[in-house]
Coordinates of C-alpha atoms in Angstrom, one line a residue:
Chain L
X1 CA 47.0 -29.2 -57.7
X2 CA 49.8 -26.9 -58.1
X3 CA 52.1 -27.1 -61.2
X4 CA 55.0 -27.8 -61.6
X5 CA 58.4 -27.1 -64.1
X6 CA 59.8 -30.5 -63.5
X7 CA 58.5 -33.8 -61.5
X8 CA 60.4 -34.0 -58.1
X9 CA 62.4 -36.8 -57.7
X10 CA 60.5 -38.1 -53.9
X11 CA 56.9 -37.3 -55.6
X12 CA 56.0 -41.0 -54.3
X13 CA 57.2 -40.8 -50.9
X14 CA 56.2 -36.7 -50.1
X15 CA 52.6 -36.4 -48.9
X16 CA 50.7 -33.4 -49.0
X17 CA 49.9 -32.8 -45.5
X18 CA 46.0 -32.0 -44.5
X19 CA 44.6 -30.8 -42.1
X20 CA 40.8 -29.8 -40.2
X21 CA 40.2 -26.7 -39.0
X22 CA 38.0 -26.6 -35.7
X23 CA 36.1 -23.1 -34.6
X24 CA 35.5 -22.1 -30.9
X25 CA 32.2 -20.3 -32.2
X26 CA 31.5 -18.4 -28.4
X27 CA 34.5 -16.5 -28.8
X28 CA 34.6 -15.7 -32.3
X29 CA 34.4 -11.6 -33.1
X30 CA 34.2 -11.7 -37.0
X31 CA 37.2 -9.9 -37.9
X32 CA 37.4 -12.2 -41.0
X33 CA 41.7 -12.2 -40.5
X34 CA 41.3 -15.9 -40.8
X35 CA 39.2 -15.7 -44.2
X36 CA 41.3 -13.3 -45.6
X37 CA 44.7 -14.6 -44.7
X38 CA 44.6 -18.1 -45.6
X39 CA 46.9 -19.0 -48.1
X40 CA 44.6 -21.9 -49.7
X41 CA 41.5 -20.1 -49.5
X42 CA 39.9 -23.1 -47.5
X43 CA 37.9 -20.6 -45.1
X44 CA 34.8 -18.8 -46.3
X45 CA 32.1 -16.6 -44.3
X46 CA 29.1 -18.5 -43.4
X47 CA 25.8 -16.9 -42.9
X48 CA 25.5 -18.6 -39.1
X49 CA 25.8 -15.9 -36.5
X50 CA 26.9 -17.0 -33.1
X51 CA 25.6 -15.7 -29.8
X52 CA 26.6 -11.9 -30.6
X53 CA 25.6 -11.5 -33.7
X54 CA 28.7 -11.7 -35.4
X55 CA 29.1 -13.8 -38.6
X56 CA 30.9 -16.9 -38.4
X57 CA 34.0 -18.0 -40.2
X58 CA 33.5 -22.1 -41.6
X59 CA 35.4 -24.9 -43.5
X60 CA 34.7 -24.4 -47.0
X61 CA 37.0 -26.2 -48.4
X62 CA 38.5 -29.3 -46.4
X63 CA 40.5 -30.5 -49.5
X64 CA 42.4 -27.4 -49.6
X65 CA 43.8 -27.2 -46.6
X66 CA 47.4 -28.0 -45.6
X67 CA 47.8 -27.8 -42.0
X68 CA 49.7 -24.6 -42.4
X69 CA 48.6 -23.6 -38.8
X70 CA 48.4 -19.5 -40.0
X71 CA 44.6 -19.7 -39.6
X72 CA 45.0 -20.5 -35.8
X73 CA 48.2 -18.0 -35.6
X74 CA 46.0 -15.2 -36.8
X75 CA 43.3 -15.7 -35.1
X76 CA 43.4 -13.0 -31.8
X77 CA 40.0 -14.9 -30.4
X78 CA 42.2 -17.7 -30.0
X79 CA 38.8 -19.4 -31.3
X80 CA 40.6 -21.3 -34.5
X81 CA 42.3 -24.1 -34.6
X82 CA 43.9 -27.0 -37.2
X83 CA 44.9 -30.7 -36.4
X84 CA 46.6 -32.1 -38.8
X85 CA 45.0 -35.3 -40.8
X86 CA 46.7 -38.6 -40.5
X87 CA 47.0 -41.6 -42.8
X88 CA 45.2 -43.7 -39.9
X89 CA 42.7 -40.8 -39.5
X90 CA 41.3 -40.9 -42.7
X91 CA 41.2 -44.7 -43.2
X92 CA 39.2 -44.7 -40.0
X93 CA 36.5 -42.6 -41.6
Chain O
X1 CA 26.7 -30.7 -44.4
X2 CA 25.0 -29.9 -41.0
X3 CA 26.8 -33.1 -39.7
X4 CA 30.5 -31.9 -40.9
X5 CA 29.8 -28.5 -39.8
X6 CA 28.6 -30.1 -36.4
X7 CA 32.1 -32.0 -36.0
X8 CA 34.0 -28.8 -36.7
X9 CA 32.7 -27.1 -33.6
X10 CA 35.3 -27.1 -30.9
X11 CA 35.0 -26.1 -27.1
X12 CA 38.5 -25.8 -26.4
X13 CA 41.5 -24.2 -27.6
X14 CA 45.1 -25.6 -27.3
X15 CA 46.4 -22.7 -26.3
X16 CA 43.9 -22.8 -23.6
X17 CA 46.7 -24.4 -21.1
X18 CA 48.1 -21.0 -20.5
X19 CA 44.6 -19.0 -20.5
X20 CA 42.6 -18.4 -17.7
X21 CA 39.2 -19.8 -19.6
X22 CA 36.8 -18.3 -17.7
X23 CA 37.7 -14.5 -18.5
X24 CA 37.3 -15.9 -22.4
X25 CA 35.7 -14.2 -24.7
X26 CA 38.7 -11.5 -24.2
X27 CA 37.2 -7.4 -24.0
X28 CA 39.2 -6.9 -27.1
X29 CA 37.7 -5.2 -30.3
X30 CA 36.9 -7.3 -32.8
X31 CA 40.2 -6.7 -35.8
X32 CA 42.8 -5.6 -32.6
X33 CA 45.9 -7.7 -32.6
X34 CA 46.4 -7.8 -28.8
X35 CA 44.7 -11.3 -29.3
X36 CA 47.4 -11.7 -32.1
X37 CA 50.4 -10.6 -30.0
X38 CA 49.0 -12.6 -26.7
X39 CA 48.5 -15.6 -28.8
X40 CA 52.5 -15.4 -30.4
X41 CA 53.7 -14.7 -26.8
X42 CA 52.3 -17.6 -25.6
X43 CA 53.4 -20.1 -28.3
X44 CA 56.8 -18.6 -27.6
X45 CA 56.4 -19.3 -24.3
X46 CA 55.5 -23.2 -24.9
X47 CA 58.2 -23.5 -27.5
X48 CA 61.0 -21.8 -25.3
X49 CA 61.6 -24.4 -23.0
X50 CA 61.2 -22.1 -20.1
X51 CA 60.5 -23.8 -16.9
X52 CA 56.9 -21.7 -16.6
X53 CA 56.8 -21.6 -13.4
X54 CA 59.5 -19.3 -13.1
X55 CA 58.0 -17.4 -15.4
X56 CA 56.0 -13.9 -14.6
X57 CA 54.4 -11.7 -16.4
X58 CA 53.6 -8.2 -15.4
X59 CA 51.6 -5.5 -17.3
X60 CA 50.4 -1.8 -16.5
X61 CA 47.6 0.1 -17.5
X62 CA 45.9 0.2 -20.8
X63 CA 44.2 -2.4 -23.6
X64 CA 47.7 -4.5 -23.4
X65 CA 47.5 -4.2 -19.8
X66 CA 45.1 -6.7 -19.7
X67 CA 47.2 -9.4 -20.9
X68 CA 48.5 -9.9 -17.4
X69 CA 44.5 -11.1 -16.6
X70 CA 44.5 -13.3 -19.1
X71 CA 47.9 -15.1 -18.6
X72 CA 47.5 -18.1 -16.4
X73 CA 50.9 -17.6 -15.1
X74 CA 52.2 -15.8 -12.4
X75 CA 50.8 -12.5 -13.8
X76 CA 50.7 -8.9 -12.6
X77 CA 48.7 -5.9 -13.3
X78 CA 50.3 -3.0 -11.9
X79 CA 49.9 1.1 -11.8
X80 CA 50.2 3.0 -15.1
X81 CA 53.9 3.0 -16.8
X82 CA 55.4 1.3 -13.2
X83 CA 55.1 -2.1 -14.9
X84 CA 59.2 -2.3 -15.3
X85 CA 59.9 -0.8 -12.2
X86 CA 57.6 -3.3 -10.7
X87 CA 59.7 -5.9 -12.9
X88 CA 62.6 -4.9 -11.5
X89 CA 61.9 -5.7 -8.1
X90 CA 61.0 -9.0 -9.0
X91 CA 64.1 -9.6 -10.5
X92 CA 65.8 -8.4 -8.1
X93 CA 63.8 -9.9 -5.5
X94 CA 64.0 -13.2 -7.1
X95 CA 66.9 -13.6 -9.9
X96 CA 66.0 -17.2 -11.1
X97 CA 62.3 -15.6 -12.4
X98 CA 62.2 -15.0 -16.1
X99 CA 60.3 -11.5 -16.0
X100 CA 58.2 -10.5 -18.9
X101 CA 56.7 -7.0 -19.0
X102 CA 53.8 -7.3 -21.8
X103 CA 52.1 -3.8 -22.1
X104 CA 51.4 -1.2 -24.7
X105 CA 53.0 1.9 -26.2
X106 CA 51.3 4.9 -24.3
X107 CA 52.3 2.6 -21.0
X108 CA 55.7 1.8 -21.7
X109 CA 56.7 4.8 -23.6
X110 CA 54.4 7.8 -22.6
X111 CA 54.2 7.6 -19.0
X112 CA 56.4 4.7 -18.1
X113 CA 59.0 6.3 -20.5
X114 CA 61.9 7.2 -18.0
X115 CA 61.4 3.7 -16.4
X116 CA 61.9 2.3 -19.9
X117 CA 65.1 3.9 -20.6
X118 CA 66.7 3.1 -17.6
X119 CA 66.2 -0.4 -17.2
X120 CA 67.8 -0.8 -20.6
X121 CA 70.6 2.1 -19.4
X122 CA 71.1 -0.7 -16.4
X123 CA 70.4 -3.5 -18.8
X124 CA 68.0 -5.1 -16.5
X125 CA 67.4 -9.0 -17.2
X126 CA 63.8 -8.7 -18.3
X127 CA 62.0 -9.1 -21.6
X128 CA 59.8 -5.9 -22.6
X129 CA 57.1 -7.2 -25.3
X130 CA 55.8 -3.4 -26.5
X131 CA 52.5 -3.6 -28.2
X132 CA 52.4 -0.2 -30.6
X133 CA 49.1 0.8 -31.9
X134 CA 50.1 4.2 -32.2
X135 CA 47.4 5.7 -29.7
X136 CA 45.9 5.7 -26.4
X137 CA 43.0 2.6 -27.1
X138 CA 41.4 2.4 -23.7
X139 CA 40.8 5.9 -23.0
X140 CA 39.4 6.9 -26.3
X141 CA 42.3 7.3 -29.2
X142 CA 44.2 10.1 -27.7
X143 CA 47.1 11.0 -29.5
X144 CA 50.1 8.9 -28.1
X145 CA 53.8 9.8 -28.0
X146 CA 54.4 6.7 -30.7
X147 CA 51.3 8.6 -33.1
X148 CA 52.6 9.3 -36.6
X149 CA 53.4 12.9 -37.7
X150 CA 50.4 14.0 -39.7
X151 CA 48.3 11.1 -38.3
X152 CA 44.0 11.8 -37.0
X153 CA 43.3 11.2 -33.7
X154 CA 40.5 12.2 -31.2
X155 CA 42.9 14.8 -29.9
X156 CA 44.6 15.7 -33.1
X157 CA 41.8 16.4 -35.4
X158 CA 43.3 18.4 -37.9
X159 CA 46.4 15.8 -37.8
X160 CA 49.1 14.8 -35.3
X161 CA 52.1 17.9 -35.2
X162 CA 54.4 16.1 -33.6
X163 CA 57.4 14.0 -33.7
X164 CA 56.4 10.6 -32.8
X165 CA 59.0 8.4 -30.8
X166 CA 60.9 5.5 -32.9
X167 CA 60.9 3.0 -30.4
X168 CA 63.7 0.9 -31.5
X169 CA 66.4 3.7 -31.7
X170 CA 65.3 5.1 -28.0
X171 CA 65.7 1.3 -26.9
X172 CA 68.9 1.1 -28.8
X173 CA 70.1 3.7 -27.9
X174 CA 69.7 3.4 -24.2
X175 CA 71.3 0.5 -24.0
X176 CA 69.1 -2.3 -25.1
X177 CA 70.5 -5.6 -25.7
X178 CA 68.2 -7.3 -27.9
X179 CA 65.6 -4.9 -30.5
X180 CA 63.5 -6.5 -32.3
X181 CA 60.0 -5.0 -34.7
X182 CA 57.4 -6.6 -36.5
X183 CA 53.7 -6.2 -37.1
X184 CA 51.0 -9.0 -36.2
X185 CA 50.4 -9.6 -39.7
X186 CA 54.6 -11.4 -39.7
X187 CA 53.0 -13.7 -36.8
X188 CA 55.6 -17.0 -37.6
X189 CA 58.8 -14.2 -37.4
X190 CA 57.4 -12.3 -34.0
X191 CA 56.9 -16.0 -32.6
X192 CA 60.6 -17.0 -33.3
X193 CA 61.7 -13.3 -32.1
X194 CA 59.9 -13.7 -28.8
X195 CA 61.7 -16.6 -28.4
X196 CA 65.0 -15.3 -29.1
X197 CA 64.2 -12.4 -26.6
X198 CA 63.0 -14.8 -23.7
X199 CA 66.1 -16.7 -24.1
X200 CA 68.2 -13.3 -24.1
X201 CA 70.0 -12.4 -21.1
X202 CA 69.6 -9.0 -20.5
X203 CA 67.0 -6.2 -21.7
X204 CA 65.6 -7.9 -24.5
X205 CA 62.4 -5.8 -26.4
X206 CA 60.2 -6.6 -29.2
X207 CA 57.8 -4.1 -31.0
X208 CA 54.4 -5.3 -32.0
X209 CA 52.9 -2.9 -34.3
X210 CA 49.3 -3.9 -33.5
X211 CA 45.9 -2.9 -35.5
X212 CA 43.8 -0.4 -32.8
X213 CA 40.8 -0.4 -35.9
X214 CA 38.0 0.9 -33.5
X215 CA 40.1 4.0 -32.4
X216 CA 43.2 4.7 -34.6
X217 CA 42.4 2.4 -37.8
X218 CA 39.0 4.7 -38.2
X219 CA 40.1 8.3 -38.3
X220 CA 43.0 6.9 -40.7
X221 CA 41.3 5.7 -43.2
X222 CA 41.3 2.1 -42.0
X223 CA 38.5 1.3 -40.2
X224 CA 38.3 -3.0 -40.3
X225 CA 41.5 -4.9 -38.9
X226 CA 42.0 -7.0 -42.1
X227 CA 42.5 -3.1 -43.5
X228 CA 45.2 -2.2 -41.4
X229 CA 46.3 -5.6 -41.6
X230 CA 46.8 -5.1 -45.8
X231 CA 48.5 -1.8 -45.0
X232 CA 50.9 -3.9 -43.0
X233 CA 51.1 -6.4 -45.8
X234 CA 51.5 -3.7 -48.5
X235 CA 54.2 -1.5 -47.0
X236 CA 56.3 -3.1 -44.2
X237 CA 60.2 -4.0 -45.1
X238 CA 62.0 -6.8 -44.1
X239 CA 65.5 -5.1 -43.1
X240 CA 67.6 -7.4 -40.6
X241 CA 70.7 -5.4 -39.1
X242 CA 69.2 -2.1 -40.0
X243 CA 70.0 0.8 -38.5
X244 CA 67.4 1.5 -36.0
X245 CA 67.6 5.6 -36.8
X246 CA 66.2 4.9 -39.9
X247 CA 63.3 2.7 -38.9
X248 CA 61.1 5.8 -37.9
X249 CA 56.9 5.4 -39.0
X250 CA 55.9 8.0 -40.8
X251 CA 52.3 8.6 -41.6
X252 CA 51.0 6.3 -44.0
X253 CA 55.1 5.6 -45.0
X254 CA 56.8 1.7 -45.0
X255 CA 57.2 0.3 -41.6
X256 CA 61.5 -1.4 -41.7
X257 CA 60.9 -4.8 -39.8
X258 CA 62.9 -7.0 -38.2
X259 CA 66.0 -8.0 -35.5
X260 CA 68.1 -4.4 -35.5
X261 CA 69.9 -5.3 -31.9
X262 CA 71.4 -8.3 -30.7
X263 CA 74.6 -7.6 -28.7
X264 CA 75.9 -9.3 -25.5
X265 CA 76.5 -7.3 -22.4
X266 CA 77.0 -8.0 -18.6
X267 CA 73.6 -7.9 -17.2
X268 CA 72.6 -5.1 -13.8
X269 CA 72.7 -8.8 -11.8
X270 CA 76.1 -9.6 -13.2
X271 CA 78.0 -6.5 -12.0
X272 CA 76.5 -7.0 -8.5
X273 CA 78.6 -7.6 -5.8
X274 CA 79.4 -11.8 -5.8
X275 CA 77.7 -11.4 -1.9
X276 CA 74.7 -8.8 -2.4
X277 CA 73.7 -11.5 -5.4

């Protein structure tokens, strides 16, 4: 939870937006841009390899993510991608 | 934990719309920011509210070269350096296409260099997206005509000693109506610049400086794309306005980023003849 110097006035009605992050894992090289580039540290490398050997990004850490998109941005296998969680989404679960 | 990882597993990307899927897995090195540039191009291309299929897309010879291949647009692999010449035509040809020439710095700038300066001389209405890794990638890391002074390459051994080219100043200087740089790392701000240089009338160019870590990244001390992506991070400068002659790369030096050019000016179509139009 990030701090903060004074409560904002919409803290009620603001929602922290999350998000799932899906992985294409044919296509995936193993640069690690995604791992090292995302600002809320919510990708880690796995130990699964894919076809080629290389070592696969995964979620690590679902509750961290916000949907920022960066991950899939980044990502030159175009093998990454976030949807954003809705309310409905995550009652339905 | 098997289940959730099951679940995260995708087959296909949205991007995938403007792919041609089944030359996927791209021939791209693992770290190179073609895939970066490609994948910014074509967000731009969804978000500009171009009619797409007006759109083409030409490239020439070399790593960047093969973006044409992976486009599934009207795309266009041509002969090495002709890919603005061959842009022109289809301008010309056809002056409701929006024509984007996607290619790299040894194709543009090296052997398509007199091309390049004369379409924006003539202010031709196409949109140049130059991918700069700062040596030849395809044909084994030969030194380039964009490699930093001082730089290692498989041809300069002992270090580059030569002047390397600063893109935005020849651009802007011959004539260019829209300059634009940034490196893939600034992927949100290269996005919303291609966009402003699709909707430009006129010669509209944006540098990409791109990670090449196989070839270039390796004899320069950076041999993983997430390193050259941190030199990036470390020492590029966000300078709108600047003046592109002092936006030069030196070796190892801060790379100046950002929108240097954006002037109006009557297009090569627009001074036609109202009957030869």
């Amino acid at each position: 939870m990030v701090r903060l110097w004074r409560t904002p006035l919409d803290l009620d009605a603001v929602q922290r937006p999350r998000g799932k992050v899906f992985f294409i894992p044919a296509r995936c090289k193993g640069c690690e841009l995604c791992i090292t580039y995302c600002p809320k540290n919510a990708l880690a490398l796995s130990d699964k390899l894919n076809e080629k050997g290389y070592h696969l990004p995964e979620f690590a850490d679902p509750d961290a993510c916000v949907a920022c998109g960066l991950c899939e941005m980044i990502c030159p296998e175009f093998a990454v991608y976030v949807e954003e969680v809705t309310e409905e989404a995550k009652s339905d679960e | 934990m098997t289940q959730l990882a099951q679940r995260e597993i995708a087959e296909t990307h949205p991007r995938d719309v403007l792919l041609r899927q089944d030359r996927l897995p791209h021939i791209w090195c693992p770290g190179c920011g073609l895939g970066i540039a490609l994948n910014c191009f074509l967000g731009a291309l969804m978000k500009s509210g171009l009619d797409l299929k007006k759109v083409a897309v030409v490239s020439g010879i070399g790593c960047a070269g093969r973006v044409a291949g992976y486009i599934n647009l009207d795309s266009f692999h041509t002969t090495h350096g002709r890919a603005i010449p061959f842009a022109t035509g289809l301008k010309l040809a056809n002056p409701e296409l929006k024509v984007v020439v996607f290619s790299g710095d040894g194709d543009l700038i090296a052997i398509g260099g007199n091309h390049f300066i004369h379409a924006a001389r003539r202010n031709m209405d196409i949109t140049v997206i130059c991918v700069n890794n700062f040596n030849y990638g395809m044909t084994g890391g030969q030194l380039g005509p964009t490699t930093p002074t001082t730089a290692f390459t498989t041809t300069s051994p002992y270090g580059n000693r030569e002047h390397p080219f600063n893109i935005p100043y020849l651009a802007a200087g011959s004539g260019a109506v829209y300059v634009a740089r940034w490196t893939t790392l600034h992927v949100r701000r290269l996005e919303r610049s291609m966009i402003e240089a699709l909707q430009k009338k006129g010669f509209a160019l944006v540098e990409v400086i791109s990670p090449c870590p196989t070839l270039y990244g390796r004899r320069n001390k950076m041999p993983t794309g997430v390193e050259e992506m941190e030199y990036y991070r470390r020492k590029s400068v966000i300078r709108h306005g600047a003046d592109p002659r002092d936006v030069e790369i030196r070796y190892e030096g801060e790379i100046v980023v950002g929108k240097f050019v954006d002037v109006e000016k009557p297009t090569f179509i627009d001074l036609l003849p109202n009957d030869n139009r």
